[in-house]
Amino acid sequence: EVQLVESGGGLVQPGGSLRLSCAVSGFPFSRYWMSWVRQAPGKGLEWVANINQDGSEKNYVDSVKGRFTISRDSAENSLVLEMNSLRAEDTAVYYCARDRGSLRFDCWGQGTLVTVSS
Amino acid sequence: QSALTQPASVSGSPGQSITISCTATSSDVGSYNLVSWYQQHPGKAPRLMIYEVSKRPSGISNRFSGSRSGNTASLTISGLQAEDEADYYCCSYAGSLVVFGGGTKLTVL
């Protein structure tokens, strides 16, 4: 069974840092692009970042460039999002998603909530 | 403002058909053959319904169909059912980046 399980969310002060993880099982992790997608409370989906199969290509939405870093550990079958200089507007549920190509995000985790507040 | 514009809400009665549009408003939203659609129920993760404009993943009802005309992609749901009530998002590329539409809330009356 394909599973994606996010962890690491929580309450953090503005300017703080947080590390999100997505543990993957049930499929060959190293064969797929992976993405992080977030959803602010009561708002729509926003793509955050993606990474290719070997980690050599990464893309970010403009609002997180220079603050967030996506990475992957194929040995651990995990996807990571390092978030620094957090702002109130980063408050959201963060989902990891498998990308089968052609914008086919066919598997999603349950999400982890990040709250940036003083 | 998203480079993909969707109506905020649509509604229909059980058994009817509805269509949700997704219009590319930015000139850098290219390769409009790469459009996917996601369904999201409250408190749940999104679910892939359509990819590459009109293809259905396995397990998705043929009541869901996708199409494109010019810079507007559309999701049509026929034979509306109560469980179709959800938020729907289109998704495409803007350059090398991924963009989602603002989302459409479907209400089944």
Short mmCIF file of C-alpha atoms in Angstrom, two decimals:
data_model
loop_
_atom_site.label_atom_id
_atom_site.label_comp_id
_atom_site.label_asym_id
_atom_site.label_seq_id
_atom_site.Cartn_x
_atom_site.Cartn_y
_atom_site.Cartn_z
CA GLU A 1 0.00 0.00 0.00
CA VAL A 2 1.31 3.42 -0.95
CA GLN A 3 1.66 5.67 2.09
CA LEU A 4 2.94 9.18 2.62
CA VAL A 5 3.08 10.37 6.22
CA GLU A 6 4.05 13.93 7.06
CA SER A 7 5.44 15.01 10.41
CA GLY A 8 7.20 17.94 12.02
CA GLY A 9 4.47 20.54 12.01
CA GLY A 10 3.71 22.70 15.02
CA LEU A 11 3.65 26.20 16.44
CA VAL A 12 6.63 28.42 15.72
CA GLN A 13 7.30 32.11 16.23
CA PRO A 14 7.79 34.46 13.29
CA GLY A 15 11.37 34.29 12.12
CA GLY A 16 11.73 30.75 13.41
CA SER A 17 12.53 27.50 11.66
CA LEU A 18 10.84 24.15 11.23
CA ARG A 19 11.72 20.89 9.47
CA LEU A 20 8.96 18.86 7.88
CA SER A 21 9.39 15.23 6.89
CA CYS A 22 7.36 12.95 4.69
CA ALA A 23 7.94 9.24 5.20
CA VAL A 24 7.18 7.26 2.10
CA SER A 25 6.41 3.54 1.70
CA GLY A 26 4.82 1.16 -0.76
CA PHE A 27 6.51 2.40 -3.93
CA PRO A 28 10.04 2.98 -5.30
CA PHE A 29 10.61 6.46 -3.89
CA SER A 30 13.71 7.12 -5.99
CA ARG A 31 11.75 6.88 -9.26
CA TYR A 32 9.40 9.81 -8.68
CA TRP A 33 9.39 13.57 -8.54
CA MET A 34 7.95 14.74 -5.24
CA SER A 35 6.23 17.98 -4.24
CA TRP A 36 5.14 19.94 -1.20
CA VAL A 37 1.75 21.64 -1.46
CA ARG A 38 0.25 23.81 1.26
CA GLN A 39 -3.17 25.11 2.16
CA ALA A 40 -3.69 28.07 4.43
CA PRO A 41 -6.74 27.88 6.72
CA GLY A 42 -9.89 28.34 4.64
CA LYS A 43 -7.86 28.95 1.48
CA GLY A 44 -6.96 27.07 -1.67
CA LEU A 45 -4.06 24.83 -2.59
CA GLU A 46 -0.66 26.38 -3.21
CA TRP A 47 2.24 24.42 -4.67
CA VAL A 48 5.41 25.12 -2.68
CA ALA A 49 8.30 23.15 -4.14
CA ASN A 50 9.30 20.05 -6.02
CA ILE A 51 12.36 17.88 -6.44
CA ASN A 52 13.37 15.41 -9.10
CA GLN A 53 14.30 11.78 -8.64
CA ASP A 54 17.96 12.26 -7.70
CA GLY A 55 17.62 15.64 -6.01
CA SER A 56 19.55 17.50 -8.68
CA GLU A 57 16.62 19.69 -9.75
CA LYS A 58 14.52 21.73 -7.36
CA ASN A 59 11.89 24.38 -7.96
CA TYR A 60 10.19 26.76 -5.54
CA VAL A 61 7.27 29.16 -5.58
CA ASP A 62 8.60 32.71 -5.45
CA SER A 63 7.24 33.41 -1.96
CA VAL A 64 9.48 30.76 -0.34
CA LYS A 65 12.64 31.06 -2.44
CA GLY A 66 15.68 31.57 -0.27
CA ARG A 67 13.78 30.56 2.88
CA PHE A 68 12.67 26.97 2.21
CA THR A 69 14.79 24.05 1.05
CA ILE A 70 13.42 20.79 -0.31
CA SER A 71 15.51 17.65 -0.17
CA ARG A 72 15.15 13.90 -0.21
CA ASP A 73 16.86 10.92 1.36
CA SER A 74 16.44 7.83 -0.76
CA ALA A 75 18.09 5.62 1.86
CA GLU A 76 15.45 6.70 4.38
CA ASN A 77 12.64 7.00 1.83
CA SER A 78 11.87 10.48 3.08
CA LEU A 79 11.12 13.90 1.67
CA VAL A 80 12.13 16.94 3.70
CA LEU A 81 11.18 20.60 3.73
CA GLU A 82 13.45 22.87 5.75
CA MET A 83 11.66 26.12 6.50
CA ASN A 84 13.50 29.18 7.78
CA SER A 85 12.55 32.81 8.43
CA LEU A 86 8.96 31.75 8.82
CA ARG A 87 6.20 34.30 8.43
CA ALA A 88 2.58 34.39 9.50
CA GLU A 89 1.57 33.83 5.89
CA ASP A 90 3.36 30.46 5.92
CA THR A 91 0.69 29.16 8.30
CA ALA A 92 -0.91 26.23 6.50
CA VAL A 93 -1.39 22.51 6.29
CA TYR A 94 1.56 21.14 4.36
CA TYR A 95 1.04 18.09 2.17
CA CYS A 96 3.64 15.96 0.43
CA ALA A 97 2.57 14.47 -2.88
CA ARG A 98 3.93 12.02 -5.38
CA ASP A 99 4.18 13.33 -8.93
CA ARG A 100 3.84 10.68 -11.62
CA GLY A 101 4.62 13.29 -14.24
CA SER A 102 2.32 15.55 -16.24
CA LEU A 103 1.09 17.14 -13.00
CA ARG A 104 -0.31 13.81 -11.87
CA PHE A 105 -0.17 14.20 -8.09
CA ASP A 106 -1.67 10.81 -7.52
CA CYS A 107 -0.78 10.15 -3.88
CA TRP A 108 -0.95 12.58 -0.98
CA GLY A 109 -0.16 12.49 2.68
CA GLN A 110 -2.64 13.49 5.35
CA GLY A 111 -0.91 16.82 5.91
CA THR A 112 0.85 18.47 8.84
CA LEU A 113 -0.18 21.83 10.27
CA VAL A 114 2.35 24.62 10.60
CA THR A 115 1.29 27.64 12.62
CA VAL A 116 3.49 30.73 12.66
CA SER A 117 2.42 33.02 15.46
CA SER A 118 3.83 34.88 18.44
CA GLN B 1 -3.83 36.22 -7.76
CA SER B 2 -3.60 32.79 -9.36
CA ALA B 3 -2.58 32.49 -12.99
CA LEU B 4 -5.52 30.06 -13.29
CA THR B 5 -8.98 31.51 -12.71
CA GLN B 6 -11.88 29.38 -11.54
CA PRO B 7 -15.39 30.38 -10.50
CA ALA B 8 -15.70 30.56 -6.74
CA SER B 9 -18.75 28.35 -6.67
CA VAL B 10 -21.07 26.26 -8.79
CA SER B 11 -24.14 24.28 -7.86
CA GLY B 12 -26.41 21.65 -9.31
CA SER B 13 -29.12 19.21 -8.38
CA PRO B 14 -28.62 15.45 -8.14
CA GLY B 15 -28.57 13.88 -11.58
CA GLN B 16 -27.70 17.10 -13.35
CA SER B 17 -24.40 17.99 -15.03
CA ILE B 18 -22.15 20.87 -14.10
CA THR B 19 -18.99 22.30 -15.62
CA ILE B 20 -16.16 24.06 -13.82
CA SER B 21 -13.91 26.27 -15.92
CA CYS B 22 -10.24 27.06 -15.45
CA THR B 23 -8.89 29.95 -17.48
CA ALA B 24 -5.23 30.74 -17.88
CA THR B 25 -4.85 34.45 -17.22
CA SER B 26 -1.11 34.66 -17.53
CA SER B 27 0.80 34.43 -20.77
CA ASP B 28 3.41 32.22 -19.15
CA VAL B 29 0.94 29.47 -18.36
CA GLY B 30 2.00 27.21 -21.13
CA SER B 31 1.64 23.67 -22.31
CA TYR B 32 -2.02 23.77 -21.62
CA ASN B 33 -2.21 20.07 -22.47
CA LEU B 34 -0.86 19.60 -18.96
CA VAL B 35 -3.90 20.34 -16.85
CA SER B 36 -5.02 18.23 -13.94
CA TRP B 37 -8.01 18.45 -11.62
CA TYR B 38 -8.27 17.64 -7.92
CA GLN B 39 -11.23 17.04 -5.65
CA GLN B 40 -10.96 17.91 -1.97
CA HIS B 41 -13.50 17.16 0.72
CA PRO B 42 -13.32 19.17 3.96
CA GLY B 43 -10.47 18.10 6.17
CA LYS B 44 -9.17 15.63 3.60
CA ALA B 45 -6.21 15.50 1.24
CA PRO B 46 -6.81 16.33 -2.42
CA ARG B 47 -7.61 13.52 -4.83
CA LEU B 48 -6.55 13.38 -8.48
CA MET B 49 -9.58 13.26 -10.76
CA ILE B 50 -8.26 14.20 -14.22
CA TYR B 51 -4.78 14.59 -15.73
CA GLU B 52 -3.45 15.69 -19.12
CA VAL B 53 -6.70 17.62 -19.69
CA SER B 54 -8.99 14.63 -20.16
CA LYS B 55 -7.46 11.41 -18.82
CA ARG B 56 -8.98 9.66 -15.83
CA PRO B 57 -6.86 7.72 -13.34
CA SER B 58 -7.99 4.23 -12.60
CA GLY B 59 -10.81 4.14 -10.09
CA ILE B 60 -12.27 7.52 -11.05
CA SER B 61 -15.86 7.42 -12.24
CA ASN B 62 -16.53 8.14 -15.91
CA ARG B 63 -19.00 10.75 -14.67
CA PHE B 64 -15.93 12.99 -14.44
CA SER B 65 -14.54 14.31 -17.71
CA GLY B 66 -12.12 17.02 -18.77
CA SER B 67 -11.68 19.13 -21.87
CA ARG B 68 -9.93 22.22 -23.14
CA SER B 69 -10.77 24.99 -25.55
CA GLY B 70 -8.17 27.66 -26.16
CA ASN B 71 -6.83 28.86 -22.84
CA THR B 72 -9.74 27.44 -20.83
CA ALA B 73 -9.83 23.94 -19.40
CA SER B 74 -13.05 22.48 -18.04
CA LEU B 75 -14.13 19.75 -15.67
CA THR B 76 -17.58 18.31 -16.24
CA ILE B 77 -19.38 16.16 -13.72
CA SER B 78 -22.43 14.38 -15.02
CA GLY B 79 -25.11 12.62 -13.01
CA LEU B 80 -24.34 14.70 -9.92
CA GLN B 81 -24.32 12.83 -6.65
CA ALA B 82 -24.30 14.09 -3.09
CA GLU B 83 -20.74 12.85 -2.56
CA ASP B 84 -19.50 15.07 -5.39
CA GLU B 85 -19.99 18.08 -3.11
CA ALA B 86 -16.43 19.25 -2.55
CA ASP B 87 -13.84 21.80 -3.61
CA TYR B 88 -12.24 21.35 -7.03
CA TYR B 89 -8.90 22.71 -8.16
CA CYS B 90 -7.28 22.85 -11.56
CA CYS B 91 -3.53 22.68 -11.88
CA SER B 92 -1.05 23.53 -14.61
CA TYR B 93 2.43 24.88 -15.23
CA ALA B 94 3.57 28.50 -15.27
CA GLY B 95 7.02 28.23 -16.75
CA SER B 96 8.80 25.59 -14.69
CA LEU B 97 6.57 26.14 -11.69
CA VAL B 98 3.30 24.50 -10.74
CA VAL B 99 0.19 26.58 -10.19
CA PHE B 100 -3.22 25.74 -8.83
CA GLY B 101 -6.42 27.56 -9.59
CA GLY B 102 -8.16 29.33 -6.75
CA GLY B 103 -10.64 26.50 -6.33
CA THR B 104 -14.36 26.06 -6.93
CA LYS B 105 -16.83 24.98 -4.29
CA LEU B 106 -19.40 22.60 -5.73
CA THR B 107 -22.70 22.46 -3.90
CA VAL B 108 -25.14 19.66 -4.65
CA LEU B 109 -28.57 21.09 -3.95
#
